[in-house]
Amino acid sequence: VTRPSPLSGFPEFLPSQRQAELAVIEQLRRTFELHGFANIETRSVETLEQLLSKGDIDNEVYTIRRLHGSDDDPGTGLGLHYDLTVPLARYVVERAGKLEFPFRRYQIQRAWRGERPQEGRFREFTQADIDIVGRDELAQHYDVEVVAVMAEAMSQLPVPTLEIQLNNRLLIEGFYRGVGAADPFAVMRVIDKLDKLRPPQVREQLVETVGLTDAQATQCLGLATIRTTDTSFVGRVHGLGVEHPLLDDGLQQLADAIEGCQPFVGDRLRVFADLRIARGLSYYTGTVFETRMTGFEQVGSVCSGGRYDALASDGRTTFPGVGISFGITRTLHPLITRGLLDSDRSVPSAVLVALVDEVTRRASGDVANRLRARGIPAEVAASAQKYGRQIRYAERRGIPFVWFPPRPGDSSGRHEVRDIRSGVQQPVDLESWMPPERDLHPRVVLKEQP
Amino acid sequence: VTRPSPLSGFPEFLPSQRQAELAVIEQLRRTFELHGFANIETRSVETLEQLLSKGDIDNEVYTIRRLHGSDDDPGTGLGLHYDLTVPLARYVVERAGKLEFPFRRYQIQRAWRGERPQEGRFREFTQADIDIVGRDELAQHYDVEVVAVMAEAMSQLPVPTLEIQLNNRLLIEGFYRGVGAADPFAVMRVIDKLDKLRPPQVREQLVETVGLTDAQATQCLGLATIRTTDTSFVGRVHGLGVEHPLLDDGLQQLADAIEGCQPFVGDRLRVFADLRIARGLSYYTGTVFETRMTGFEQVGSVCSGGRYDALASDGRTTFPGVGISFGITRTLHPLITRGLLDSDRSVPSAVLVALVDEVTRRASGDVANRLRARGIPAEVAASAQKYGRQIRYAERRGIPFVWFPPRPGDSSGRHEVRDIRSGVQQPVDLESWMPPERDLHPRVVLKEQP
């Protein structure tokens, strides 16, 4: 028998770590549901035709196939989805007649990519997506809503400060057109390199590759330097003296989105209008959204999305959408593996009911059931060892309280509870005792980064 | 563009149907956590070595592979898990040093099998497993606990009456040995055919294939007919006049398990000692457990499990376990696709906040936020259509209440709420109004089978 070992790129957590992940998932779900987003789950597989329709992802797709299967076996021509957007698009077209539009959905599922694993890149990972999908049209206010809901959700998570960066494709396209660029998307492609190249090199490419004049290149680079926490970017863009109707639309849309996020700005969340970001070159047609986690910029954007005017189409009907995807694994894995994020128990139990002897196991079980009836997670000790060892059983799991039922022959019938952190043990009433609210469920603990 | 179509064996639900599934999952989780079971998730893939170590499942395993990948690509030699037991065994051995034993875990995840789809058989399905795993040893009382926890969980589900059938492998092995059978497992193999063959045929095989005498065969068939709702099976077995120490152990264990379930017996759940069932021939070594859903016997057992004295081993240490797996998809899919199980809304929203006009969208959004702050899921109308159309928007989604903010210039500042089921519309207080508890979240509806 060989001892199994972890598979690179397929992360797994210990129980206390999973508690922390689960708490994050529940927090996200709660926010999404309060805003009326309905949950769906899609199958894990799509046809290769669907998976490959979105472009340059071919080499990352995992196909599935029956072991020893023949070519016409179930599974042939199927692959695991690499995001939750392709499945959503297919689900919407397949069930359009049975859905109500605008269709507001959230989806929290795994996805798979055959990538080389590295920091922030996994072969199997979990995402939490919200999208609003319209039929034929989708009002602009949904961009503001989706952005604000995700900002609210992220502002409540037990993670380092998150920085949302917002931009709008109409804004930059309009600006480049207003500048006089013949091919605004070529400008985007070059400006997008500001991540890797220094501004003089980018300027050179704008002039030599895209054919801008030096003055035009200066204006485009000027736009890319604008980054504000409020709507003051509007005045700064106007100060560049460029005009175009698309630019006006984009400025208004971005200003609305920035304002929609303001209620959630604080220590946990910052929001910027950042006129440099474009989020790739295809796909998005309006709002674009990305997010960096402070101290973990190297993992890339942990939450991204935007508006796509043609999420899906069945040939006759087009379904525009706006959506954002939060990378649960990408956000939590670096925190958990560094020991920065965890929970304070490896079990849900708030109480371990001690065992006087094996004969009275049922009596201890009855105590546990009374506690459970009040919503208190409880378990009974594994065996009737000395109390010191039963307390150790609780300590090793992080269970905060040990309950001692009366010993047989103890005419007082007195129950006692010990808080194993303080060592204080007190008589309690079986019918009414409750742990403090903060001890009822495992608590998520985020340590400051050293 | 081809319209996508469903893939046979890969079920998906509409949003209101998913609500029902989600409610079932949450109910299961709640029960498992109240009993101190910790959640884990394992990766979806295992090495083929792990997957194939359990026997005759080869042809059902889906392997994964990168599209255009080469032989040493990530994924080669990996397959999707076909249950949650193989991953648990691997997880426990891999992390034995970091887990506390007995390790009590629940796991709710998908699994995949390359089977021909049919009623009750899927290529992708969701299971909810609870297991307790010991190191070196695992006390017998854990069998009773796992059985009782799953009985409690199932007794609360919105599904047709479930019938648990319990048996014990020691009981039947001891009985067959006591009868004088040289190979008790050969007897089990034949008795197991009582599903498909008539008793005279089984008797013939017991005599001709296994080599029992006619009297021995009669005794074995006699045991297989015993089925009781209480512990009276003990007396009936004793009445057959067979004795063996294993038989005594098995009778005691089964009696304990039957008694542990009694608190949960009622309209929703029945429990039987059924001395015919064996749950396959390898693997289980004590308690065995299976469950039929009334009216849906053809889908097979919806919840199965038992004791396995060697769940896992790393060569030096053996990890015995006892566990039960509830088939979420197998149970819910036939109910949902027949329209018997659903929820009463396609969205979580309890309230639709109407829109007076597009200019006051923010005011309507503020109303929605006040409701959300009290835990009331709410959404704002899509557009400022006539109120009749906004009410229709709520109706189509099953949202029970429509909230009307004051119209601009209405000096009363009065908010009104309409219950769209009764049509009653009343003035309400923005700061205190709550919907009835039963309307706060979507309700799961189980119809009687016609």
PDB file of C-alpha atoms in Angstrom, chain B residues 3 21 26 40 57 62 122 125 160 165 169 173 177 185 228 257 267 309 316 387:
ATOM      1  CA  ARG B   3     -29.931  24.962 -29.499  1.00  0.00           C
ATOM      2  CA  GLU B  21     -32.955  20.504  -3.371  1.00  0.00           C
ATOM      3  CA  GLU B  26     -29.586  22.420   4.409  1.00  0.00           C
ATOM      4  CA  ILE B  40     -15.017  18.211   4.432  1.00  0.00           C
ATOM      5  CA  ILE B  57     -16.306  -0.627 -10.944  1.00  0.00           C
ATOM      6  CA  TYR B  62     -14.645   8.535 -15.927  1.00  0.00           C
ATOM      7  CA  PHE B 122     -27.161   9.002 -13.137  1.00  0.00           C
ATOM      8  CA  PHE B 125     -25.249  12.876  -8.926  1.00  0.00           C
ATOM      9  CA  PRO B 160     -42.540  10.239   0.633  1.00  0.00           C
ATOM     10  CA  GLN B 165     -34.016  -1.865   6.438  1.00  0.00           C
ATOM     11  CA  ARG B 169     -23.421  -9.239   8.811  1.00  0.00           C
ATOM     12  CA  GLU B 173     -22.644 -15.091   9.176  1.00  0.00           C
ATOM     13  CA  ARG B 177     -22.055 -20.971  10.649  1.00  0.00           C
ATOM     14  CA  PHE B 185     -20.467 -16.227   2.311  1.00  0.00           C
ATOM     15  CA  THR B 228     -39.866  -6.841  12.266  1.00  0.00           C
ATOM     16  CA  ALA B 257     -29.506  -0.161  16.123  1.00  0.00           C
ATOM     17  CA  ASP B 267     -45.441   8.827   9.249  1.00  0.00           C
ATOM     18  CA  ASP B 309     -13.659  -2.869   9.660  1.00  0.00           C
ATOM     19  CA  ARG B 316       0.738  -0.212   9.511  1.00  0.00           C
ATOM     20  CA  TYR B 387     -48.212  48.883 -11.147  1.00  0.00           C
TER      21      TYR B 387
END
